[in-house]
Coordinates of C-alpha atoms in Angstrom, one line a residue:
X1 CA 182.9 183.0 110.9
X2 CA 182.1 182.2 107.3
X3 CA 179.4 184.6 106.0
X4 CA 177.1 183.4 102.9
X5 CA 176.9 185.9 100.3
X6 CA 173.3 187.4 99.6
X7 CA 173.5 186.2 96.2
X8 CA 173.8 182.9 97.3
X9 CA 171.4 182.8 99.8
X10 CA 169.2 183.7 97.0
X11 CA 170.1 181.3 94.7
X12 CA 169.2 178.4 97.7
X13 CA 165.8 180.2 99.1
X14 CA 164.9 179.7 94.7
X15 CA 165.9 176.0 94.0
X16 CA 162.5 174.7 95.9
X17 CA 160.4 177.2 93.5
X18 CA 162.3 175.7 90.4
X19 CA 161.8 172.0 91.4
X20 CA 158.0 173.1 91.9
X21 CA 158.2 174.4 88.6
X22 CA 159.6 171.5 86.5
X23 CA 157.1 168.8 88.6
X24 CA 154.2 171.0 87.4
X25 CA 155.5 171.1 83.4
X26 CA 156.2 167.9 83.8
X27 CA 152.9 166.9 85.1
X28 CA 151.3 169.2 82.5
X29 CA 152.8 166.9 79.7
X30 CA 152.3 163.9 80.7
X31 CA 148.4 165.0 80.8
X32 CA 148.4 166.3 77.5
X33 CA 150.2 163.4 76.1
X34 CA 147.7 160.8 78.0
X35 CA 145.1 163.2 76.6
X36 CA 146.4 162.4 72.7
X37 CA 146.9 158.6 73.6
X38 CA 143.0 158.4 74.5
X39 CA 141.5 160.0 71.3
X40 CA 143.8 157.5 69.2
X41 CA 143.4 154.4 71.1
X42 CA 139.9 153.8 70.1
X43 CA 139.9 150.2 70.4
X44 CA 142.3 149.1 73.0
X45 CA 141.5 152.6 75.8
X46 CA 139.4 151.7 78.5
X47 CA 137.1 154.8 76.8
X48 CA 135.7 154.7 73.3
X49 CA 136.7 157.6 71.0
X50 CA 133.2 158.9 70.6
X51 CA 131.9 158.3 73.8
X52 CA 135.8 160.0 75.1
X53 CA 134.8 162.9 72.7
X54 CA 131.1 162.8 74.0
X55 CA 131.9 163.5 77.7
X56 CA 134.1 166.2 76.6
X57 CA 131.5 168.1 74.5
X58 CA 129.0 167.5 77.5
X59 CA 131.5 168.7 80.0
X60 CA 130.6 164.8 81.1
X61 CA 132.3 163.0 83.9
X62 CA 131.9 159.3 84.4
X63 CA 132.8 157.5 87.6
X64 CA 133.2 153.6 87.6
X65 CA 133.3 151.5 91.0
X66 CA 135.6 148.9 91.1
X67 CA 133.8 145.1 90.9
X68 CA 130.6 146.3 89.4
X69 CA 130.2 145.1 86.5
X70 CA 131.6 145.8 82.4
X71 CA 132.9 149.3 81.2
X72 CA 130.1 148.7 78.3
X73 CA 127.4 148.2 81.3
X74 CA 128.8 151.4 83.2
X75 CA 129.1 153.2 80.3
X76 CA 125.4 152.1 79.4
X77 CA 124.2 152.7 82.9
X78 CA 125.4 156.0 84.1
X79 CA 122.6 158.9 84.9
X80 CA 124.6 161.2 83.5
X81 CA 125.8 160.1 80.1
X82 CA 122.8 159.9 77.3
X83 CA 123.4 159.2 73.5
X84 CA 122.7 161.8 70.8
X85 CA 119.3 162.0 69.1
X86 CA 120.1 160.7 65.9
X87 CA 117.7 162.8 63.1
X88 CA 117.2 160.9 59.7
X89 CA 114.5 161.3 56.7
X90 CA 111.8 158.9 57.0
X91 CA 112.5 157.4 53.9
X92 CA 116.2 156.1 55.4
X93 CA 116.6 152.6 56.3
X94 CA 118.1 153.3 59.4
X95 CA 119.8 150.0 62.2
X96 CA 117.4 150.4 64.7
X97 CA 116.3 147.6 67.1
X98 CA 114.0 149.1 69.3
X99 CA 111.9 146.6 70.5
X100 CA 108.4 148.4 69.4
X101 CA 107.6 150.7 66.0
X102 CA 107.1 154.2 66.9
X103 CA 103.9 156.0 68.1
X104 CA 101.7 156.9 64.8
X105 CA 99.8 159.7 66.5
X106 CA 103.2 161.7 67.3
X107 CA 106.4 162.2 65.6
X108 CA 108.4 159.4 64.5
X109 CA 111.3 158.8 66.8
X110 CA 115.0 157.4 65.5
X111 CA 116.1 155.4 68.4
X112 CA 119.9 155.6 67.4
X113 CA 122.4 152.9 66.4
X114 CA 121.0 149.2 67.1
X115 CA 122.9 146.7 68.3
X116 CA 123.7 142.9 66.8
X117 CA 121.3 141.6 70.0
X118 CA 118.4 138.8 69.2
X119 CA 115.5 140.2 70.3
X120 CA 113.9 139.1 73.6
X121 CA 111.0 136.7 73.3
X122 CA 110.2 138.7 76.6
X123 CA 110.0 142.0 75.3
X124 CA 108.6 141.2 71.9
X125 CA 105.5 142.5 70.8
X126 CA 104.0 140.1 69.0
X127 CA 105.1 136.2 69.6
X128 CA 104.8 134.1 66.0
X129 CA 105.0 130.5 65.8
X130 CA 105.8 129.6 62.1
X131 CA 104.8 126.0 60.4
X132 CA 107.7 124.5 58.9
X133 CA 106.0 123.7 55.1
X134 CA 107.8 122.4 52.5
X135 CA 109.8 124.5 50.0
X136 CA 107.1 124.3 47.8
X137 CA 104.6 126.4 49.6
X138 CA 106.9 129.1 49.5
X139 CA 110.6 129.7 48.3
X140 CA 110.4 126.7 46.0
X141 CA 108.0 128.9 43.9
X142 CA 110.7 131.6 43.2
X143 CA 112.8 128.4 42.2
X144 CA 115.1 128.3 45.0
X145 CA 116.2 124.7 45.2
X146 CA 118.0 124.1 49.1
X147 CA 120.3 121.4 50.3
X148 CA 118.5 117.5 51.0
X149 CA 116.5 118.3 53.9
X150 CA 117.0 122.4 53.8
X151 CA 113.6 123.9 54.2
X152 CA 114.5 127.5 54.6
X153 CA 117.2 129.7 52.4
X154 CA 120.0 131.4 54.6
X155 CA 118.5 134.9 55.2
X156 CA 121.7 136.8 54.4
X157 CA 121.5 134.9 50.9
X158 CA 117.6 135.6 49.6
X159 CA 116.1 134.9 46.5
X160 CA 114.9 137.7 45.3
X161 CA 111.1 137.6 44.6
X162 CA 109.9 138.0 40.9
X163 CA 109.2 141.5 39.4
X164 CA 106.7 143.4 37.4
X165 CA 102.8 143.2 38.9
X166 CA 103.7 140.7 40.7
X167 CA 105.6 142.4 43.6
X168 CA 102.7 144.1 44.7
X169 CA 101.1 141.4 46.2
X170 CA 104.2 140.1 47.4
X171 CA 103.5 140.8 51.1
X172 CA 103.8 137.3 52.3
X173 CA 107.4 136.9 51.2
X174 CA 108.6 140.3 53.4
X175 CA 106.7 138.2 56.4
X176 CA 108.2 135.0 56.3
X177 CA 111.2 136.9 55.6
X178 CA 111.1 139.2 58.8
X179 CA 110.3 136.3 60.7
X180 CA 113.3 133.6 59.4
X181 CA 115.2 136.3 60.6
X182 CA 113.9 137.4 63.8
X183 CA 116.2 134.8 65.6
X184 CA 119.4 135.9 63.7
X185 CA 121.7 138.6 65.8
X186 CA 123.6 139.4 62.5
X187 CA 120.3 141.0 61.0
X188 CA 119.1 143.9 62.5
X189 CA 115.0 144.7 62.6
X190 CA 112.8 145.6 65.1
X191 CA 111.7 143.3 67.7
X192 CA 107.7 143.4 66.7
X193 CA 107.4 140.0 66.2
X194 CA 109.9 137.4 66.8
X195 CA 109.8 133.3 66.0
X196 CA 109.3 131.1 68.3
X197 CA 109.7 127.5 68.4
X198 CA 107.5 126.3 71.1
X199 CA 103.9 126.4 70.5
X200 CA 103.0 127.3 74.0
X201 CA 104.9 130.6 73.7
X202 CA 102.9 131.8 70.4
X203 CA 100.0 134.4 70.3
X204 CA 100.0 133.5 66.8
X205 CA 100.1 130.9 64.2
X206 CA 102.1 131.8 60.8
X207 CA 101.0 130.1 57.8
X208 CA 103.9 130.5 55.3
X209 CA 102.3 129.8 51.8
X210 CA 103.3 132.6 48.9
X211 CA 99.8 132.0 47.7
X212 CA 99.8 135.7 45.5
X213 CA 102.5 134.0 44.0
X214 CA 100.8 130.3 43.7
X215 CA 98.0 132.1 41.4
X216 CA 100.3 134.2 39.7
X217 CA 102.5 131.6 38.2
X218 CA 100.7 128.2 38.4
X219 CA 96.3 129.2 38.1
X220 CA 96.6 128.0 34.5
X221 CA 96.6 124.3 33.6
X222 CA 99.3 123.3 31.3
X223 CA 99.5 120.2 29.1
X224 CA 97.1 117.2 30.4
X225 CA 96.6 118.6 33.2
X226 CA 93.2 118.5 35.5
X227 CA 94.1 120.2 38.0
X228 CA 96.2 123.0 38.5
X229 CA 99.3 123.7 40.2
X230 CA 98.1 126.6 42.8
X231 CA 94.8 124.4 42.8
X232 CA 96.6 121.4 44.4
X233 CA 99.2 123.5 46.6
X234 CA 95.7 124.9 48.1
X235 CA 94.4 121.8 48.8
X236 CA 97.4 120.2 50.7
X237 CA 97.3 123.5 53.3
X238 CA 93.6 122.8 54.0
X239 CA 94.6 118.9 54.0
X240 CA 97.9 120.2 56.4
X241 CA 96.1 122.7 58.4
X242 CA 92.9 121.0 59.5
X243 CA 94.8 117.9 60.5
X244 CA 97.2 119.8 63.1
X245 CA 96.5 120.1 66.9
X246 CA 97.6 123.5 66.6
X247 CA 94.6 124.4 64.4
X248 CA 92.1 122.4 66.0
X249 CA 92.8 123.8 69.4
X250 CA 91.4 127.3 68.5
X251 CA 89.3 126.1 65.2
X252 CA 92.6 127.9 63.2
X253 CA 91.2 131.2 64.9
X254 CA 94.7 132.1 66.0
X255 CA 96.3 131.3 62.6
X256 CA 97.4 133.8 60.1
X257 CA 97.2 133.4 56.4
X258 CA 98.4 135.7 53.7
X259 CA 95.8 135.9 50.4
X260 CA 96.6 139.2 49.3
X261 CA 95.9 138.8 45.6
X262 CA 92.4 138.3 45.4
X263 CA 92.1 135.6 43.4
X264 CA 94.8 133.9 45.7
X265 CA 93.1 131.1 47.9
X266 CA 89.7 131.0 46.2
X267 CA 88.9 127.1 46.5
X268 CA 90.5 127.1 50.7
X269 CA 89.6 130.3 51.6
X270 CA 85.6 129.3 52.9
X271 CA 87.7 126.1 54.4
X272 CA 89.9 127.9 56.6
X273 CA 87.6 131.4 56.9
X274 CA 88.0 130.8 60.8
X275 CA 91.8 132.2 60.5
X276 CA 92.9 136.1 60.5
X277 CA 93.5 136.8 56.7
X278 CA 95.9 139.4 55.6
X279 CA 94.3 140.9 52.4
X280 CA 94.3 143.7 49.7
X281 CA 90.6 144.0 50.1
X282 CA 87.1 142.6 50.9
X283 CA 85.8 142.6 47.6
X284 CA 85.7 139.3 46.3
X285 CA 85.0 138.1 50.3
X286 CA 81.4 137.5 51.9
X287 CA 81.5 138.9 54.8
X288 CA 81.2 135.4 56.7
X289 CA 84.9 134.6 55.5
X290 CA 86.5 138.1 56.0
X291 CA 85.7 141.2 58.0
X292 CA 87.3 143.9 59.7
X293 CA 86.6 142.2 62.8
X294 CA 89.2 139.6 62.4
X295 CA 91.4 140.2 59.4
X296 CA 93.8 142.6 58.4
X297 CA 94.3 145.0 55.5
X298 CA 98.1 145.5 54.4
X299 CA 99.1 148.2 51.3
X300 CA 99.9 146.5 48.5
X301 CA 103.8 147.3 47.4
X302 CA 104.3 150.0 45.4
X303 CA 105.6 149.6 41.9
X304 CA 107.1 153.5 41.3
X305 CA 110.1 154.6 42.7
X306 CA 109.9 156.5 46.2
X307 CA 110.3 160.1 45.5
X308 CA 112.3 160.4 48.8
X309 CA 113.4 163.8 49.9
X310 CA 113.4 165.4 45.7
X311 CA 109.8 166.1 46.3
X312 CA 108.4 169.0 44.0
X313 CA 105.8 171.5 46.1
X314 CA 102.7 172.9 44.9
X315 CA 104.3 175.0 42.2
X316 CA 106.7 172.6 40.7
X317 CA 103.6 169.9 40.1
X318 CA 102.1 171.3 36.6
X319 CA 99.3 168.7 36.7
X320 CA 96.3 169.3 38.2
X321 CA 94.7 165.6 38.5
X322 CA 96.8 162.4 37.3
X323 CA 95.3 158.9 36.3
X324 CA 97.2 156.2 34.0
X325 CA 96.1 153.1 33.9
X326 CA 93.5 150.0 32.8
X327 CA 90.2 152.4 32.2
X328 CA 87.9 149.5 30.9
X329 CA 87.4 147.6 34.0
X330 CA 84.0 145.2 35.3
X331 CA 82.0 145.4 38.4
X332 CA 82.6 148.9 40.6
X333 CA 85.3 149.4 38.0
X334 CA 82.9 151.1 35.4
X335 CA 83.4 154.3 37.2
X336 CA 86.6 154.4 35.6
X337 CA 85.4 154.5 31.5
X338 CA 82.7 157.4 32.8
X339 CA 85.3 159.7 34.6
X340 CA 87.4 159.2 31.3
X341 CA 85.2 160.5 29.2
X342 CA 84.6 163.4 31.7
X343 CA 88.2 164.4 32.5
X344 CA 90.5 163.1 29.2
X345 CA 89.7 166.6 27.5
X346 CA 90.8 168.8 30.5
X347 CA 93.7 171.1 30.1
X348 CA 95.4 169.9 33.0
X349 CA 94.7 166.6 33.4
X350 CA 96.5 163.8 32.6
X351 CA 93.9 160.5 32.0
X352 CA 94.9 158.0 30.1
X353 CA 95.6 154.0 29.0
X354 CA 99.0 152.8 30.7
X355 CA 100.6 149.5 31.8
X356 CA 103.5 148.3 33.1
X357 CA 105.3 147.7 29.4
X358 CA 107.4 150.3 27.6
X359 CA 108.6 151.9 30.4
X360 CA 104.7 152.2 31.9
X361 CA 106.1 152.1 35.5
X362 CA 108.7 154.2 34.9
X363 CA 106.6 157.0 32.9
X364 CA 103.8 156.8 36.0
X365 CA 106.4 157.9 38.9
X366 CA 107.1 161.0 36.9
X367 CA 103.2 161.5 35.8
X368 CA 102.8 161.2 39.4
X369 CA 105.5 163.3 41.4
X370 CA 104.6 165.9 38.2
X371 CA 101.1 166.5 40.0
X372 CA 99.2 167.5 42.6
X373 CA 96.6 165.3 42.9
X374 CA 96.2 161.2 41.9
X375 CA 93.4 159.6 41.3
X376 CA 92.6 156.2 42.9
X377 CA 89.7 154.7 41.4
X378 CA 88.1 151.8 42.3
X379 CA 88.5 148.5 39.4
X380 CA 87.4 145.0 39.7
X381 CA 88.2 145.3 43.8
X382 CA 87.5 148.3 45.7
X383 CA 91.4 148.6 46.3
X384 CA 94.6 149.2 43.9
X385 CA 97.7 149.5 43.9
X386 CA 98.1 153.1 42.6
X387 CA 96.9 154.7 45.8
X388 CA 100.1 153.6 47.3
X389 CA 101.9 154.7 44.7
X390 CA 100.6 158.1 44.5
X391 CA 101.8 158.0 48.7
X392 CA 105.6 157.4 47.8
X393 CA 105.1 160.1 45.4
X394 CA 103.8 162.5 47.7
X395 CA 100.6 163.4 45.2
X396 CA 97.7 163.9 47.4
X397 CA 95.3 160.5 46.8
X398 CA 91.9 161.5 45.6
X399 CA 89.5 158.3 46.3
X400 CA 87.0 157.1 44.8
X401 CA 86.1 154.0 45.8
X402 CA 82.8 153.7 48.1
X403 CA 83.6 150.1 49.5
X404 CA 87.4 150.3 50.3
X405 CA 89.2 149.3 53.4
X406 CA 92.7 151.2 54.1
X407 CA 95.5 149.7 55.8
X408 CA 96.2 150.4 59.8
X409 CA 93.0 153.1 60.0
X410 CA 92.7 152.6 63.6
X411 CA 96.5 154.2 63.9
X412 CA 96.5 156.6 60.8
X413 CA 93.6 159.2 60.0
X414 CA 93.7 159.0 56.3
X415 CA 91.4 162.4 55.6
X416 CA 94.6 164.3 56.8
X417 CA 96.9 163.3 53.7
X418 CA 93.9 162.1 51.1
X419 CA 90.8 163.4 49.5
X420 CA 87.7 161.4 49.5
X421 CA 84.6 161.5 46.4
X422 CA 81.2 159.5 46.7
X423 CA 81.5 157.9 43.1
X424 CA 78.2 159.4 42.5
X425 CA 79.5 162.7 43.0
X426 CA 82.3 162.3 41.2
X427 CA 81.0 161.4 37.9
X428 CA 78.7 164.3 37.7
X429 CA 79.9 167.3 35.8
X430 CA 82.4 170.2 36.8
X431 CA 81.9 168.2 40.7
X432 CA 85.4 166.6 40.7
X433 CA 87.7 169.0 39.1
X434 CA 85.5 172.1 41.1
X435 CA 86.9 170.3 44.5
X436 CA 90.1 170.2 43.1
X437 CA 90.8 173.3 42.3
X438 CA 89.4 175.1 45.0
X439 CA 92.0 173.7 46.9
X440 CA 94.7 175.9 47.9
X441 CA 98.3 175.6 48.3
X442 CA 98.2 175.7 51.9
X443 CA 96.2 173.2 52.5
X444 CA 97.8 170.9 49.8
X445 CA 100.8 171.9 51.2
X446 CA 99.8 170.9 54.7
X447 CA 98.8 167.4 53.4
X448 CA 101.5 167.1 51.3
X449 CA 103.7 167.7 54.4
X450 CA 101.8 164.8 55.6
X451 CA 102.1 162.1 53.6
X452 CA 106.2 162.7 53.1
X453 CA 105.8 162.0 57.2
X454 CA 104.1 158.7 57.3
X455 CA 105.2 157.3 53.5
X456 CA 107.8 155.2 55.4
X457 CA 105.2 152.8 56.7
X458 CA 104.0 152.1 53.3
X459 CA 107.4 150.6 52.4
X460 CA 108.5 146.6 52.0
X461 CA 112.0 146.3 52.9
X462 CA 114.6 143.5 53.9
X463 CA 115.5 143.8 56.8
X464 CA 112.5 145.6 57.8
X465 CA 112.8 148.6 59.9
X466 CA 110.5 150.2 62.8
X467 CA 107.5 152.0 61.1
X468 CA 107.7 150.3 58.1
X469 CA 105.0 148.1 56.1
X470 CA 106.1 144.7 57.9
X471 CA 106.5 146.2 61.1
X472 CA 102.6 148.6 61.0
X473 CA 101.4 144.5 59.6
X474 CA 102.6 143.1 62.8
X475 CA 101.5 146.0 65.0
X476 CA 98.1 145.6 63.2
X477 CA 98.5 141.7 64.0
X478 CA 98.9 142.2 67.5
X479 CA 96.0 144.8 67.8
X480 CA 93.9 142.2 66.3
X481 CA 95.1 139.4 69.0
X482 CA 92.8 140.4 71.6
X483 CA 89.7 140.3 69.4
X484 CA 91.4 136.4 68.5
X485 CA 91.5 135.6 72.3
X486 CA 88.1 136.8 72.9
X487 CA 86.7 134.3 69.9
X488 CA 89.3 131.2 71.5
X489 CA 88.2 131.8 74.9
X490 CA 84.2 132.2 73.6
X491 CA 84.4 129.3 71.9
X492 CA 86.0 127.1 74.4
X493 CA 82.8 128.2 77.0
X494 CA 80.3 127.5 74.6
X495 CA 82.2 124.3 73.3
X496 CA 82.6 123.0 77.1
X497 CA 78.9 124.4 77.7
X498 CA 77.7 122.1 75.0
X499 CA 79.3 118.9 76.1
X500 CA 77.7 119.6 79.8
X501 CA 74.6 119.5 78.3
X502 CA 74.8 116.2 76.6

């Protein structure tokens, strides 16, 4: 009988090992390479890059059942993959479309990337019906000319409003803005308020006439004429307004009007006092026409650049106390000539005449972001805009001004970040600057910390952004809407009360 040699026998009991061996490198490579083809296939893999990337930093494992629904809604879905926080500077104009602005009493939250999604009428805060005026109300003033029959410009192609004084009471432009492009998935803005084109659906009636504007260009009468421009463009809203169903259902108490300069409106303002007003102040209002009851106070826009995160500390701000600006004003604006003559000699104060000419705007950012404290003094109206400039310049606002209103108080607690002086305090001797002084860098510091956190809802932007001016306005709005309802619904009781009795 044949006998196999032991070599051989050995060379048979390894072939099994050796097939085992190849199958598993084999294996091994094809991993690897369908490892390489999912990092680089980042728009055709069944996985995203980053979110490919994500699981593997998380040590993350997504499972997908078969017939239930998209990869994006899995993906989306699953309990155990979460997004990133996402960490940005305040002052960043970040592509979130969260549905609400953060919470002011706590941190301010970045919600991530948004998403080119239309907000949902469902979800949205506040719910604006807007009246389709004429171009000459609004756009047609910053001499944007449309198509026969165009009413509104394309919102990716704005006109931009004009410069100079007159941007800061330009609030009712970033409004109509925000709202022509509520509707429009390529823009993306919080979902605060949203337009709406059934009546029915609205907590709120959007009156879109760039009356700041109005007064600002056409108060003066030119030529032969009698009456003026702003003074006829006035009249047609009251003439519009008071004729519409829409007003006459709630006596215009669910309308709201911009008149932020306050000159702006003066001969329709007592004719349409029933609506919310969004204003600078109340200082040219009796208190009949506008209160804190039923209107809202919005920040004018500041005219100095935002100092962003290049913000000097106490050390690096050489001036004590900073004023520039019109000193020889009427009315509660007299403070300003008295505190001049009181301060202008100080060795470190700066207290002087300035305007927006020769590089006056320009020459007031750096005055400002040079010093520690501003001075906000009250003019002709309780309210200017150089408290909001001293905010974007992170210079602690000192305020003196005994009748003004600030803008969102019930949400911000303004003694944290500003300094407040009874006028009659402040114009007595060694009073103002003795404050001043004996405040120490810690506690400037702590309120300087403070107003670099909540600067970012003092700013005007297009497209708006969550915390920002236009988004805290219509947060404000819809704080204000239950105080509206309460007046509607009053006044329908004692209106159907009334016709009972007769």
């Amino acid at each position: 009988m044949f006998m196999a040699s032991p070599v051989f026998m050995s060379e048979k009991r390894m072939q099994p090992s050796r097939l085992l061996f190849c199958l598993i490198t084999f294996s091994m490579f094809l991993l690897m390479l369908s490892f390489v083809f999912l990092l680089q296939s980042s728009n055709s893999s069944l996985i995203s890059e980053s979110v490919f990337r994500m699981m593997l930093l998380n040590n993350t494992s997504v499972f997908f059942r078969p017939n239930s629904g998209s990869i994006s809604d899995k993906l989306s879905n699953s309990p155990t993959l979460t997004s990133p926080t996402i960490s940005r500077k305040p002052s960043s104009r970040s592509q979130d479309n969260a549905c609400q602005g953060p919470k002011l009493k706590k941190e301010r939250v970045d919600l991530g990337q948004g998403t080119n999604k239309a907000c949902d009428t469902a979800h949205a805060l506040l719910r604006v019906f807007m009246y389709d005026l004429p171009p000459e109300f609004h756009f047609g003033l910053l001499g944007w000319e449309g198509k026969a029959g165009q009413i509104w410009p394309d919102v990716i192609d704005i006109p931009p409003y004009p410069g100079g004084l007159n941007l800061q009471h330009s609030i009712e432009y970033w409004l109509t803005l925000d709202l022509l492009s509520s509707n429009n998935p390529s823009v993306i803005r919080p979902c605060s308020a949203i337009r709406v084109m059934n009546l029915s659906q609205a907590d709120i009636v959007f009156v879109p006439f760039f009356s700041s504007l109005s007064y600002n260009k056409h108060s003066k009468l030119h030529g032969r004429e009698k009456v003026s421009v702003n003074r006829m463009l006035q009249d047609k809203v009251v003439q519009f307004l008071i004729s519409r169903n829409e007003w006459k259902r709630s006596g215009g108490k669910d309308h709201l009007i911009v008149a932020h300069h306050p000159n702006s409106m003066l001969t329709a303002r007592r004719k349409l006092g029933s609506a919310m007003f969004v204003l600078a102040d109340f200082g040219r209002y009796p208190a009949e026409i506008a209160n804190i009851d039923k209107d809202i106070i919005a920040p004018y826009k500041h005219i100095v650049r935002t100092i962003g995160g290049e913000s000097a500390p106490f050390k690096k701000r050489p001036i004590l106390v900073y004023f520039q600006g019109a000193i020889y004003r009427k009315d509660g604006g007299a403070i300003r000539q008295e505190l001049y003559y009181l301060l202008k000699d100080e060795k470190d104060v700066h207290f002087s005449f300035g305007s927006v000419r020769s590089h006056g705007t320009t020459n007031a950012g750096q005055g400002m972001a040079s010093s520690k404290f501003c001075l906000n003094i009250a003019g002709d109206t309780p309210s200017s805009n150089r408290l909001f400039d001293a905010i974007v310049s992170h210079c602690v606002p000192v305020i003196i001004s005994d009748e003004i209103e600030l803008p969102y108080e019930d949400v911000l607690d303004y003694s944290e970040f500003c300094i407040f002086v009874r006028a009659s305090d402040a114009v007595k001797k060694g009073i103002l600057l003795n404050l001043l002084r004996g405040i120490n860098r810690d506690r400037w510091t702590t309120m300087w910390e403070k107003l670099k956190a909540i600067a970012h809802h003092f700013e005007y932007q297009y497209p708006s952004q969550p915390g920002d001016a236009v988004d805290m306005i219509w947060q404000a709005v819809s704080r204000k809407r239950n105080s509206i309802q309460f007046r509607v619904n009053r006044n329908n009781r004692l209106s159907q009360s009334q016709l009972m009795e007769e």
